[in-house]
Coordinates of C-alpha atoms and ligand atoms in Angstrom, one line a residue:
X113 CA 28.8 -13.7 -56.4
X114 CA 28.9 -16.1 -53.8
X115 CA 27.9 -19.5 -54.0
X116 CA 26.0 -20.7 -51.1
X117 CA 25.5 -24.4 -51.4
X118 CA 23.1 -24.4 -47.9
X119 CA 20.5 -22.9 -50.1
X120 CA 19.8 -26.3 -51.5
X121 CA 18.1 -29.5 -50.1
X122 CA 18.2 -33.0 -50.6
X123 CA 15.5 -34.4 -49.4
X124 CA 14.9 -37.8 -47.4
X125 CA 12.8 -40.4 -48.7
X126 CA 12.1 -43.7 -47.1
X127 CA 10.1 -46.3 -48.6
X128 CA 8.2 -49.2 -46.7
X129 CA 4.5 -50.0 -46.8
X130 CA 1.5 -51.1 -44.1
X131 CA 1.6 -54.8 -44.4
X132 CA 4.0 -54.7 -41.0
X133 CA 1.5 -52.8 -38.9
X134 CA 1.5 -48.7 -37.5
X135 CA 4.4 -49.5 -34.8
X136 CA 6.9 -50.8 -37.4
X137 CA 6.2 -47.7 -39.3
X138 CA 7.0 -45.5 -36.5
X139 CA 10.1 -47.5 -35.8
X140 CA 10.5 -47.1 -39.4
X141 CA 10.3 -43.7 -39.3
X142 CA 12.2 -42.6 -36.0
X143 CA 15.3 -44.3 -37.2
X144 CA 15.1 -42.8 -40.9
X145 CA 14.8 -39.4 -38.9
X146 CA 18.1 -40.0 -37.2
X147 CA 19.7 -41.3 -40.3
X148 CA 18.0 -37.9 -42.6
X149 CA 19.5 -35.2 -39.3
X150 CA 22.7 -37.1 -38.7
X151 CA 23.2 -37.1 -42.9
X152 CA 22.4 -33.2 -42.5
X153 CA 24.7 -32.6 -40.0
X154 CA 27.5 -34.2 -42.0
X155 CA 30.5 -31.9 -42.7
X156 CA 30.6 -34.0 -45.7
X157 CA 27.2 -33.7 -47.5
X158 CA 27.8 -29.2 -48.3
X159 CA 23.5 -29.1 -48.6
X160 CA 20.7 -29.7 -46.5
X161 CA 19.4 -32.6 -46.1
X162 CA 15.7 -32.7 -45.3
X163 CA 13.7 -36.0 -43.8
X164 CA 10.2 -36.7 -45.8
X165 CA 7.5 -38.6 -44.2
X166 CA 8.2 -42.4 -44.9
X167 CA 6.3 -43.3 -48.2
X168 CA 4.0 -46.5 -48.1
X169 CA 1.5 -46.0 -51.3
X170 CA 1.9 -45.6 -54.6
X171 CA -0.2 -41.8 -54.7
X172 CA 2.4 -40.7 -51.7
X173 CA 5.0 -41.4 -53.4
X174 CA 4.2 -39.5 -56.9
X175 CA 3.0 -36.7 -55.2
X176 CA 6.2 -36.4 -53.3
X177 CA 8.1 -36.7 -56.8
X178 CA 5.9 -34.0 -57.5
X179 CA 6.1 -31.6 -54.8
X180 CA 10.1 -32.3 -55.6
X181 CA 10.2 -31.2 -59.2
X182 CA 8.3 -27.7 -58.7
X183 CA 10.7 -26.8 -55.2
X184 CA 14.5 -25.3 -57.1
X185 CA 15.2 -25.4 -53.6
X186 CA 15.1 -29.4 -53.8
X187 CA 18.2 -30.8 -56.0
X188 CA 17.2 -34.2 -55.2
X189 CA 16.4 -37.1 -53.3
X190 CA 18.0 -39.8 -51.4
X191 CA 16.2 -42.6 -51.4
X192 CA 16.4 -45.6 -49.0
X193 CA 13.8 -48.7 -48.5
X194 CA 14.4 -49.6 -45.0
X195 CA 12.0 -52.9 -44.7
X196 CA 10.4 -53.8 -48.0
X197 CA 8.6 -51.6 -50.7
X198 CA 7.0 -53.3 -53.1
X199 CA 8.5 -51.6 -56.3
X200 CA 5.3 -51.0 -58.6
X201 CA 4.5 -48.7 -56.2
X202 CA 7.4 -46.5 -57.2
X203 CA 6.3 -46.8 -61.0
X204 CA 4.3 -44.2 -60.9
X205 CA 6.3 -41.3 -59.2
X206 CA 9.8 -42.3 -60.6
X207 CA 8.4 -41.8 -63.8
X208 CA 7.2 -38.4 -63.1
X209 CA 10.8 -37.5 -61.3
X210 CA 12.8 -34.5 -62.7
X211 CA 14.8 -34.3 -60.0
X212 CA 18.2 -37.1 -60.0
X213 CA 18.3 -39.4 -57.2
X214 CA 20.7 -41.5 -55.1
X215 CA 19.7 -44.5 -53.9
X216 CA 21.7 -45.3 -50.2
X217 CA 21.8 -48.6 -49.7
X218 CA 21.8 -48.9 -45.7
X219 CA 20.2 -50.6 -42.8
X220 CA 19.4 -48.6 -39.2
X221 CA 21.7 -51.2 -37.2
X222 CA 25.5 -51.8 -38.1
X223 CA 25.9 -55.4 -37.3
X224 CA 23.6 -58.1 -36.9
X225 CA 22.6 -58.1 -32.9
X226 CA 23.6 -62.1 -32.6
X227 CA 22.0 -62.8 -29.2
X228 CA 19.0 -61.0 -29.6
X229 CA 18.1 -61.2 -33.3
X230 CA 14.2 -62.5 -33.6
X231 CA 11.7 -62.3 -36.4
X232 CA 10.3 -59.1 -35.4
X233 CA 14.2 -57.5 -36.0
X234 CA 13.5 -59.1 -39.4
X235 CA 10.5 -57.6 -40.3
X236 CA 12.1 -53.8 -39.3
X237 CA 15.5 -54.5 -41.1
X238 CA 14.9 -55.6 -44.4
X239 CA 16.5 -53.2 -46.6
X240 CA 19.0 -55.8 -48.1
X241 CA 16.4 -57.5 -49.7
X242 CA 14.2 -54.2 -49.8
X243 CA 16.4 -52.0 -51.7
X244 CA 17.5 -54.7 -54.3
X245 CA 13.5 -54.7 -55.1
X246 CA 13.8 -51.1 -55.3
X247 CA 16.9 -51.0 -57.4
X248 CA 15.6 -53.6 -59.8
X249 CA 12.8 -51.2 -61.0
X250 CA 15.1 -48.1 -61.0
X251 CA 17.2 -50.3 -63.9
X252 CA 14.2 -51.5 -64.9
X253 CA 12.9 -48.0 -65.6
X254 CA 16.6 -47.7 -67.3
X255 CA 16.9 -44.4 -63.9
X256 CA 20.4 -43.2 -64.3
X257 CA 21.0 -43.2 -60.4
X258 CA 24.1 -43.3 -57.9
X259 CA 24.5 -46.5 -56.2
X260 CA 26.0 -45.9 -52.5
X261 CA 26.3 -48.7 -50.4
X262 CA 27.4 -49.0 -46.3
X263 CA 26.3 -47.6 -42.9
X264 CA 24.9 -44.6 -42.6
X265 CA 27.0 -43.5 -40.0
X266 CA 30.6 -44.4 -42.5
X267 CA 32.4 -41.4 -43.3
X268 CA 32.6 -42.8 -47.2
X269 CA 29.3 -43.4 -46.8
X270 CA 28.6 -39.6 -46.1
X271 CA 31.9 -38.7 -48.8
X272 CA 30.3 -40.5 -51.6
X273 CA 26.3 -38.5 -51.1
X274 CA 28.5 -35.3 -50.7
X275 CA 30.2 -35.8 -54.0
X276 CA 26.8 -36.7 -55.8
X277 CA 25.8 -33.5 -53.5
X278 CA 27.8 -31.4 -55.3
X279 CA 27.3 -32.9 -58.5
X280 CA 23.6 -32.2 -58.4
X281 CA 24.1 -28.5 -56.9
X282 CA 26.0 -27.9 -60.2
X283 CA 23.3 -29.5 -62.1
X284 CA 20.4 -27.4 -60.6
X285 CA 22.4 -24.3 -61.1
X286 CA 22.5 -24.8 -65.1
X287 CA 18.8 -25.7 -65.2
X288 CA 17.5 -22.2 -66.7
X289 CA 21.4 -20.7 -66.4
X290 CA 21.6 -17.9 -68.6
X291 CA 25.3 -17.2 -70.3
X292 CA 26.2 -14.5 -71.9
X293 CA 28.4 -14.6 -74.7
X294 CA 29.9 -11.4 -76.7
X295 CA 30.7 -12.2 -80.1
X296 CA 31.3 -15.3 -81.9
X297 CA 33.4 -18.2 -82.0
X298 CA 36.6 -17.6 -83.3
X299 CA 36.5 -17.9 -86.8
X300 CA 37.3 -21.7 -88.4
X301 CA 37.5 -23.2 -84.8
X302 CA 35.5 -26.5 -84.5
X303 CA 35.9 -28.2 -81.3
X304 CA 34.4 -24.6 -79.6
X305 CA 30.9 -24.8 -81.9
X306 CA 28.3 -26.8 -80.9
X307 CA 24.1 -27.5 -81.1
X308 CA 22.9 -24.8 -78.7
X309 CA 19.4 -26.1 -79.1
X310 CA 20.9 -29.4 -78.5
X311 CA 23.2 -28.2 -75.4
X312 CA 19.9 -26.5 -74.0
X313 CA 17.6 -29.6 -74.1
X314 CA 20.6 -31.7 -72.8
X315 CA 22.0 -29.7 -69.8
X316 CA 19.2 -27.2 -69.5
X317 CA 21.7 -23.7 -69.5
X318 CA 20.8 -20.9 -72.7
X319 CA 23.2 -19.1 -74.7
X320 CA 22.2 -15.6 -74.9
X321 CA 24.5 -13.6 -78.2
X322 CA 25.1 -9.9 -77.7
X323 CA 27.4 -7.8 -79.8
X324 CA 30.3 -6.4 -78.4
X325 CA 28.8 -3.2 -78.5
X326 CA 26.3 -3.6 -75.7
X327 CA 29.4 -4.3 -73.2
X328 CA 30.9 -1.5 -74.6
X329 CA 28.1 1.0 -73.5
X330 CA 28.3 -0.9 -70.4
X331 CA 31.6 -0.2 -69.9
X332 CA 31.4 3.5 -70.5
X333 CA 28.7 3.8 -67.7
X334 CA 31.2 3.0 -65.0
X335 CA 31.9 5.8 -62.6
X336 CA 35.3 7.3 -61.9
X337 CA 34.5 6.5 -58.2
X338 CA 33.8 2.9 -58.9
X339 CA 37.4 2.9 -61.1
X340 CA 38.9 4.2 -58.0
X341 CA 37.7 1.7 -55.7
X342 CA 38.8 -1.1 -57.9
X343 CA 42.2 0.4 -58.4
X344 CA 42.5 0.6 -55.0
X345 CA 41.5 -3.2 -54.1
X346 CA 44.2 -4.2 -56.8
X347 CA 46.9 -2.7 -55.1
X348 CA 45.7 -4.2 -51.9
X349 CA 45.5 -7.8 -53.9
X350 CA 48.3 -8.1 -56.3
X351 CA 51.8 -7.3 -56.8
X352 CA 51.5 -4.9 -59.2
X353 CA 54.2 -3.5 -61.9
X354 CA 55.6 0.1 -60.7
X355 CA 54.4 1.8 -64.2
X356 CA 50.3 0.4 -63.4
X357 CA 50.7 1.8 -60.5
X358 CA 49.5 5.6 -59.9
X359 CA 51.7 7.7 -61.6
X360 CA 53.6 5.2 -63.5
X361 CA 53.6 5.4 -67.2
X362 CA 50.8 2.9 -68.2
X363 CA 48.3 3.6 -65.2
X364 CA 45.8 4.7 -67.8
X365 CA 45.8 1.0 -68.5
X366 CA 44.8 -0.2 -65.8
X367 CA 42.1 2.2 -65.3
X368 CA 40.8 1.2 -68.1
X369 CA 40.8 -2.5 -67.6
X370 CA 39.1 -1.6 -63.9
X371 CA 36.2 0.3 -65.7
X372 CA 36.1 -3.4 -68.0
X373 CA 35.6 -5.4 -64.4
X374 CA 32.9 -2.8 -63.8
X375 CA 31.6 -3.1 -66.4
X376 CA 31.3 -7.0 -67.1
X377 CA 30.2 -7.3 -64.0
X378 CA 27.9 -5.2 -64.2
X379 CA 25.9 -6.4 -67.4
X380 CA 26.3 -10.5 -66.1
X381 CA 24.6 -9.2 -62.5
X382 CA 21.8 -6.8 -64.0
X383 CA 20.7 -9.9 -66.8
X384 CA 21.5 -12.7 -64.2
X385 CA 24.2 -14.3 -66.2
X386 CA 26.4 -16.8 -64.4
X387 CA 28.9 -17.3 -67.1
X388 CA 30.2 -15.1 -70.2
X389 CA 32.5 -15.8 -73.2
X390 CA 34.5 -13.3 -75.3
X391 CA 37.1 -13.1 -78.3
X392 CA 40.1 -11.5 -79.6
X393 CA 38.4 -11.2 -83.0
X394 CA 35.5 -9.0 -81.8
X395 CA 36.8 -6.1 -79.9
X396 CA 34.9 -3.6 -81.6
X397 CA 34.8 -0.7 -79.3
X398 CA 36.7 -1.8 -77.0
X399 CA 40.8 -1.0 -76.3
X400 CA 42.3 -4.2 -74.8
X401 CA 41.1 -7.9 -74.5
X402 CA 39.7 -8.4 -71.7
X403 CA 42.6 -10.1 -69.4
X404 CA 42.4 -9.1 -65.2
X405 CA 38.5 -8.6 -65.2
X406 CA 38.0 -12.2 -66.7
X407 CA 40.5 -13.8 -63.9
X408 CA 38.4 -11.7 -61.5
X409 CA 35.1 -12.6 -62.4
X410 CA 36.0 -16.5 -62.5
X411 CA 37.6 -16.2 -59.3
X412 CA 34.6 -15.1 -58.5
X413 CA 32.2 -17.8 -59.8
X414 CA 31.9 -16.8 -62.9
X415 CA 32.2 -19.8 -65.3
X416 CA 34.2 -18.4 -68.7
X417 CA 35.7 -19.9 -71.9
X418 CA 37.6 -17.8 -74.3
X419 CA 36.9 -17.6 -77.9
X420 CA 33.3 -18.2 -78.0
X421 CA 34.0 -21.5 -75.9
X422 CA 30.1 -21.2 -74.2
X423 CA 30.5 -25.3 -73.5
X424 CA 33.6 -24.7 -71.3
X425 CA 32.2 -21.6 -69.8
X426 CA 29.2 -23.6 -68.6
X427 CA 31.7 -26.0 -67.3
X428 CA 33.7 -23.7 -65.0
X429 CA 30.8 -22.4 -63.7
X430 CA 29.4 -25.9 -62.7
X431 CA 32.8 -26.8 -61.4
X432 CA 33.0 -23.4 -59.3
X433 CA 29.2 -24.8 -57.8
X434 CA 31.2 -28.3 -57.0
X435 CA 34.1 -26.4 -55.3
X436 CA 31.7 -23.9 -53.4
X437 CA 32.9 -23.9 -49.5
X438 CA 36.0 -25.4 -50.7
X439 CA 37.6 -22.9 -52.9
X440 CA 40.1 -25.5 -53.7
X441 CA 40.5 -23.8 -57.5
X442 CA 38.5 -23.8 -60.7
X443 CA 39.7 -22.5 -63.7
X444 CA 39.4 -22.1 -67.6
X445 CA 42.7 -23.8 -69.6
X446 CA 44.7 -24.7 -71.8
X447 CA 46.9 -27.7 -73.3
X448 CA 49.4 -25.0 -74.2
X449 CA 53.2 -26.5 -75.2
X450 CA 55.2 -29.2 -74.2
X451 CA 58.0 -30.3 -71.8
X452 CA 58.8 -33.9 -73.3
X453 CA 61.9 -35.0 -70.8
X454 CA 64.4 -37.4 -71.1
X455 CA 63.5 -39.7 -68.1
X456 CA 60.3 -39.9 -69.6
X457 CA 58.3 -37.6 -67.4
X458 CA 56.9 -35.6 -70.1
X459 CA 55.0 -32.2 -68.9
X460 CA 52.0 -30.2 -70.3
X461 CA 52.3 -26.4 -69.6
X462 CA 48.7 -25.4 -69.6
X463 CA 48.1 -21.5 -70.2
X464 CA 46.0 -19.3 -72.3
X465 CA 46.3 -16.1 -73.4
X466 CA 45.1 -14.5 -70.3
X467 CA 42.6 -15.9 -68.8
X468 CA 43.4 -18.3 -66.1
X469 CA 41.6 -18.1 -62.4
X470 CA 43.6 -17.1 -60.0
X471 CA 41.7 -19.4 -57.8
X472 CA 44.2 -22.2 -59.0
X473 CA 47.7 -19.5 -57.8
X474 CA 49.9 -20.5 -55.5
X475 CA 48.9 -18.9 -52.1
X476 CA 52.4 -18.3 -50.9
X477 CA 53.0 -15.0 -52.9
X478 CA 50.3 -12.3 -54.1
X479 CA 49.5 -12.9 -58.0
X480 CA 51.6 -10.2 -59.7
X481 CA 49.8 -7.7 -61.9
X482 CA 51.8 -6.3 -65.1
X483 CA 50.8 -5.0 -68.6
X484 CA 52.4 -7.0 -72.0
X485 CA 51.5 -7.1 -75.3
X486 CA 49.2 -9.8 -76.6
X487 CA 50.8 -10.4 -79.7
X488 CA 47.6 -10.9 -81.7
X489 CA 44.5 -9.4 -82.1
X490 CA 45.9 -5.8 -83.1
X491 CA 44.6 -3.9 -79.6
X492 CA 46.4 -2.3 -76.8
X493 CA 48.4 -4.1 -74.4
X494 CA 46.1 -5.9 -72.1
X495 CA 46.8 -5.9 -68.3
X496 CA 46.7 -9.6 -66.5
X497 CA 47.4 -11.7 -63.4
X498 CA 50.4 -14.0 -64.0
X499 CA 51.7 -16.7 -61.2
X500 CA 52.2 -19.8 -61.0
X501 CA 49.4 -22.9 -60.3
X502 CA 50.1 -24.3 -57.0
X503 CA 51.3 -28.2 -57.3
X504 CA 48.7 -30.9 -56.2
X505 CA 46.4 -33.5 -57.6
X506 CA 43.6 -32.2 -59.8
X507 CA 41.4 -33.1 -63.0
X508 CA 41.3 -31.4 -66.5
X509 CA 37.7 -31.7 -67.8
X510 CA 36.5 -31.1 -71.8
X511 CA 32.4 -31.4 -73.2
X512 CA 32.4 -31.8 -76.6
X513 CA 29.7 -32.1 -79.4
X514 CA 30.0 -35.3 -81.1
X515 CA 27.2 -34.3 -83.3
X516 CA 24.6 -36.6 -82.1
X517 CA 25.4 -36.5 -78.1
X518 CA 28.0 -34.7 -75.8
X519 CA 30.6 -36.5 -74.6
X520 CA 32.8 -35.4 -71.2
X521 CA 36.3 -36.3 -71.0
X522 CA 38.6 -36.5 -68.4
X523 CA 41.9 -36.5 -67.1
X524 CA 43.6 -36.8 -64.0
X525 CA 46.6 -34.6 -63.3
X526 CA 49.3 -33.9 -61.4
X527 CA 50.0 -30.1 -61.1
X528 CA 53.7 -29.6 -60.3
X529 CA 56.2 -27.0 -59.6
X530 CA 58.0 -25.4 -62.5
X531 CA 61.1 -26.8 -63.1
X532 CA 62.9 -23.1 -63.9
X533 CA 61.6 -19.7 -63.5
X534 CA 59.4 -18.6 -67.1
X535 CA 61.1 -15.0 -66.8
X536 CA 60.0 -13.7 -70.0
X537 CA 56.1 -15.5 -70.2
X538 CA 53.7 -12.7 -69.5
X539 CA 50.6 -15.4 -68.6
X540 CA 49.8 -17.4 -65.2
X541 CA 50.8 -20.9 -65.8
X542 CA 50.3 -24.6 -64.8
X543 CA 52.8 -27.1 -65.5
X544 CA 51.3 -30.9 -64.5
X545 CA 52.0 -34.4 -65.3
X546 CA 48.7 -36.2 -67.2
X547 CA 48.0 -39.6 -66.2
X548 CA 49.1 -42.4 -66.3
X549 CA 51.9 -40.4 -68.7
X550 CA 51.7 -37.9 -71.8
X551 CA 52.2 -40.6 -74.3
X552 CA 49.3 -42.6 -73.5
X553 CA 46.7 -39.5 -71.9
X554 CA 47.6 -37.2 -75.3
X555 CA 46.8 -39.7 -77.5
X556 CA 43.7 -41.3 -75.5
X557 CA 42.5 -37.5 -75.3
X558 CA 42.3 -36.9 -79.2
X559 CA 41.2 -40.4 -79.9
X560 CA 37.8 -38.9 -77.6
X561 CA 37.8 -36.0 -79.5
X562 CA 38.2 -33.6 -75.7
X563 CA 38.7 -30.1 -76.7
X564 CA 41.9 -28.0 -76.3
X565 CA 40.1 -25.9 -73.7
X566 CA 39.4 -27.7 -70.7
X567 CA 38.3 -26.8 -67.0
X568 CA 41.1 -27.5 -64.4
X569 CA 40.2 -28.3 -61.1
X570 CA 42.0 -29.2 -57.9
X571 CA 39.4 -31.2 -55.1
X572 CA 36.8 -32.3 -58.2
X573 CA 37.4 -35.6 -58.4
X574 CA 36.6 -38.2 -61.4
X575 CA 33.5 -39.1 -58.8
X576 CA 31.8 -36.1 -59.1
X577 CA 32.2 -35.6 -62.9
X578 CA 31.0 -38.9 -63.1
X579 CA 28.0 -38.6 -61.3
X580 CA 27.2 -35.0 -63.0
X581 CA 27.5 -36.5 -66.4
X582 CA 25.1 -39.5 -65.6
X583 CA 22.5 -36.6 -64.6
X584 CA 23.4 -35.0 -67.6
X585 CA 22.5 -38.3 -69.1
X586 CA 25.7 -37.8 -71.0
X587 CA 28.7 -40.1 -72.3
X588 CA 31.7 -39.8 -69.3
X589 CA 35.2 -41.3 -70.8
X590 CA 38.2 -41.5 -68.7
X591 CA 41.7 -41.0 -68.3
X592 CA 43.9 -41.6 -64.8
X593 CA 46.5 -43.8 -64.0
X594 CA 44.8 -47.7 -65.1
X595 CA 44.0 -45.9 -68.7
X596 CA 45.0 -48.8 -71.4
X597 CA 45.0 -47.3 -74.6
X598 CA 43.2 -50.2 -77.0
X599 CA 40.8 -50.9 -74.1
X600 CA 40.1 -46.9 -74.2
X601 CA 39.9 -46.8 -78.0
X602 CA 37.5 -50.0 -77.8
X603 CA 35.1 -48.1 -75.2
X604 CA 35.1 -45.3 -77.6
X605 CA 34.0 -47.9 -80.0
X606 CA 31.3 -49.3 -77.8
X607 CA 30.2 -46.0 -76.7
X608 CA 29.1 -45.2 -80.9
X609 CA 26.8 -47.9 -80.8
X610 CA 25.1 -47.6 -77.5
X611 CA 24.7 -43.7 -77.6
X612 CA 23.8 -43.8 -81.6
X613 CA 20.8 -46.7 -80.5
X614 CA 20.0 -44.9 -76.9
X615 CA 19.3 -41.6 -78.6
X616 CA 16.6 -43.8 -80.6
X617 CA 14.5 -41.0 -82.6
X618 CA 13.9 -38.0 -80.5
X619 CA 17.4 -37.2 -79.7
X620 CA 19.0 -36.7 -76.7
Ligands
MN132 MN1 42.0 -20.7 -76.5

């Protein structure tokens, strides 16, 4: 499954209006062509991005909303009011808008031409004033929107639309996203329940419950022939233990976990699912917990959480959309055990089971493939990618359920090299320092409530979680390296009162 961000479209909007006269509207819109086909040539910005005629009346402009919410290709718009456009034209449209929008706030020219500068320059070049009209509406309207400021032609400029870019990619991809989830959630777990109804009028992504079963008959119609070729594109891929390989002792094993890829695959492709949980506690039918074909299917796209964790399997899959092109790493993990040092450096060693993407290995060494016991869960050995996460800055990101709103939580990392070999730990691994230390990110991270599961990622940044959970319309607390913990556990505070009044009576 490859995620091809080109499919999508932002698309241009310039706003103005006819009290200049028809040649400052064709200035108007020849430069806001230039500024729409250099944006869409920018290795920054991963989608298209598509110039719209310039708007100038109130019925233009809501039927261009329009045309935007019923095109999926269209994830949004950028908006820009290059001279001035009087706002209560934009009433009418922004309140019909489905689609989320960033507002660039840019003028044609970089500097002010000192020698030359005359009153007609004026009338062309007013978006300073312009935008602020339009931006006082958009609050006005209460629009959650992303703010970017600077010329066009300013590489932040362009870094700061492709983050929102990528943000709103991942958001168009759970509007109507199916996921498929087999079983449960492990039994007595609370962080990993949730409002589905709730989580599907919120983010826009359905929950679909099968029993175990049906991936079991699944399983069973995979072809020797497809088991072969699987087999046969492990050995190419992984380092794998000499009694999985063919002839060795437990080769059966890994036959069987192929014809589990297969399988998977099979049943998320023919029902259009995009993400999938499972758990160790429903296995009915089936010999092993799934461990390979899950790291395979991530690394593939696939967004997964583990026992019945549908909220974190949505949020791997929309971080897999963010990384598209990139392939940077996404993966499902865990706050697993501890390294507290004596110099103060203390260390998370994030694991799970089996289940982590080896989109986040170490490229300097093939992924090693071995069969171990799982220790719980009373099924055969299950076969599974270990290595090690490759050091670098990334994020860990948790959704949880608060009950009356979803709140996303955040911290930033550092993923660093293992301080000794783990010899005898049959699971891939990530050992990072949390920001700004353990002491203060641990406890800021319960305070919030952020789940043990969490989505690791290496090139999202807290930018474009931010700007995913304002489209979300959803509560965004972070962690990094300026987190005080009263000012954090004040926010928290804060945040009660204005979610509990901004959900008013219909929820949301
Ligand atoms: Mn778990």
């Amino acid at each position: 499954m490859t995620i091809d961000l080109k499919q999508y479209e932002l698309w241009f909007v310039t706003g103005s209006q006819y009290l200049y006269g028809e040649q400052t509207l064709q200035r108007v819109e020849a430069q806001a062509r230039e500024i729409a086909s250099t944006l869409d040539e920018a290795g920054e910005i991963p989608v298209r991005v598509v110039f719209k005629p310039v708007l100038a009346t109130a019925e233009g402009i809501r039927n261009l909303c329009l045309e935007a919410n019923a095109t999926p290709r269209c994830i949004g718009l950028i908006t820009w009011m290059h001279t001035f456009s009087p706002a209560k034209m934009w009433i009418g449209g922004l309140a019909a808008l489905r689609k989320p929008f960033v507002h660039l706030h840019t003028q044609y020219n970089r500097e002010i031409p000192w020698a030359t500068i005359d009153m007609d320059f004026m009338n062309l070049n007013q978006s300073a004033h312009g935008d602020r009209e339009f931006g006082f509406l958009n609050t006005r309207l209460r629009l959650e929107r992303k703010i970017v400021v600077g010329h066009w032609q300013d590489p932040a400029v362009c870094r700061a639309i492709g983050a929102w870019a990528r943000a709103a990619a991942a958001w168009a991809d759970w509007q109507g996203m199916k996921i498929a989830r087999f079983g449960d959630n492990m039994r007595d777990v609370a962080v990993t329940e949730g409002d589905k109804v709730q989580a599907q009028i919120t983010f826009g992504y359905d929950v679909y419950g099968f029993g175990v079963g049906d991936l079991v008959r699944a399983i069973e119609a995979v072809s020797d022939a497809e088991v072969d070729q699987l087999v046969a594109a492990y050995l190419e891929a992984y380092e794998v233990a000499p009694e999985l390989r063919p002839g060795g002792s437990r080769h059966a094993a890994l036959r069987y976990e192929a014809r589990v890829e297969q399988g998977l695959r099979n049943f998320l492709e023919s029902g259009g699912f995009k993400a999938f949980t499972d758990t160790f506690e429903d296995l009915h039918g089936l010999e092993q917990l799934p461990g390979l074909a899950v790291q395979r299917l991530m690394n593939d796209g696939y967004g997964f959480g583990a026992e019945g964790d549908w909220k974190t399997a949505a949020l791997v899959r929309a971080l897999k959309v963010m990384d598209a092109g990139w392939g940077a790493g996404v993966s499902f993990m865990e706050d697993y055990t501890y390294h507290f040092a004596e110099d103060g450096s203390d260390k998370v060693l994030g694991a799970h089971m089996l289940e982590i993407c080896p989109s986040i290995a170490d490229r300097s060494s093939k992924p090693r493939l071995i069969i171990a016991p799982l220790s719980i869960g009373g099924k055969s050995d299950p076969v599974r990618l270990v290595f090690d996460a490759r050091p670098g800055k990334a994020t860990v990101t948790s959704i949880v359920d608060m009950g009356q709103r979803f709140r996303m939580v955040v911290n930033t990392i550092e993923v660093v090299p293992l301080e000794k070999p783990l010899p005898q730990l049959p699971v891939a691994r990530a050992l990072w320092l949390p920001q700004p230390n353990l002491k203060i990110a641990a406890a800021a991270w319960m305070y919030a409530g952020g789940a043990h599961h969490t989505a690791l990622a290496y090139a999202i940044t807290t930018e474009h979680l931010r700007d995913f959970a304002g489209m979300a319309g959803i509560e965004f607390v972070l962690i990094d390296a300026s987190t005080d913990l009263e000012t954090f556990k004040d926010q928290l505070r804060w945040n009660e009162v204005y979610y509990h009044l901004k959900r008013g009576y219909a929820g949301g």
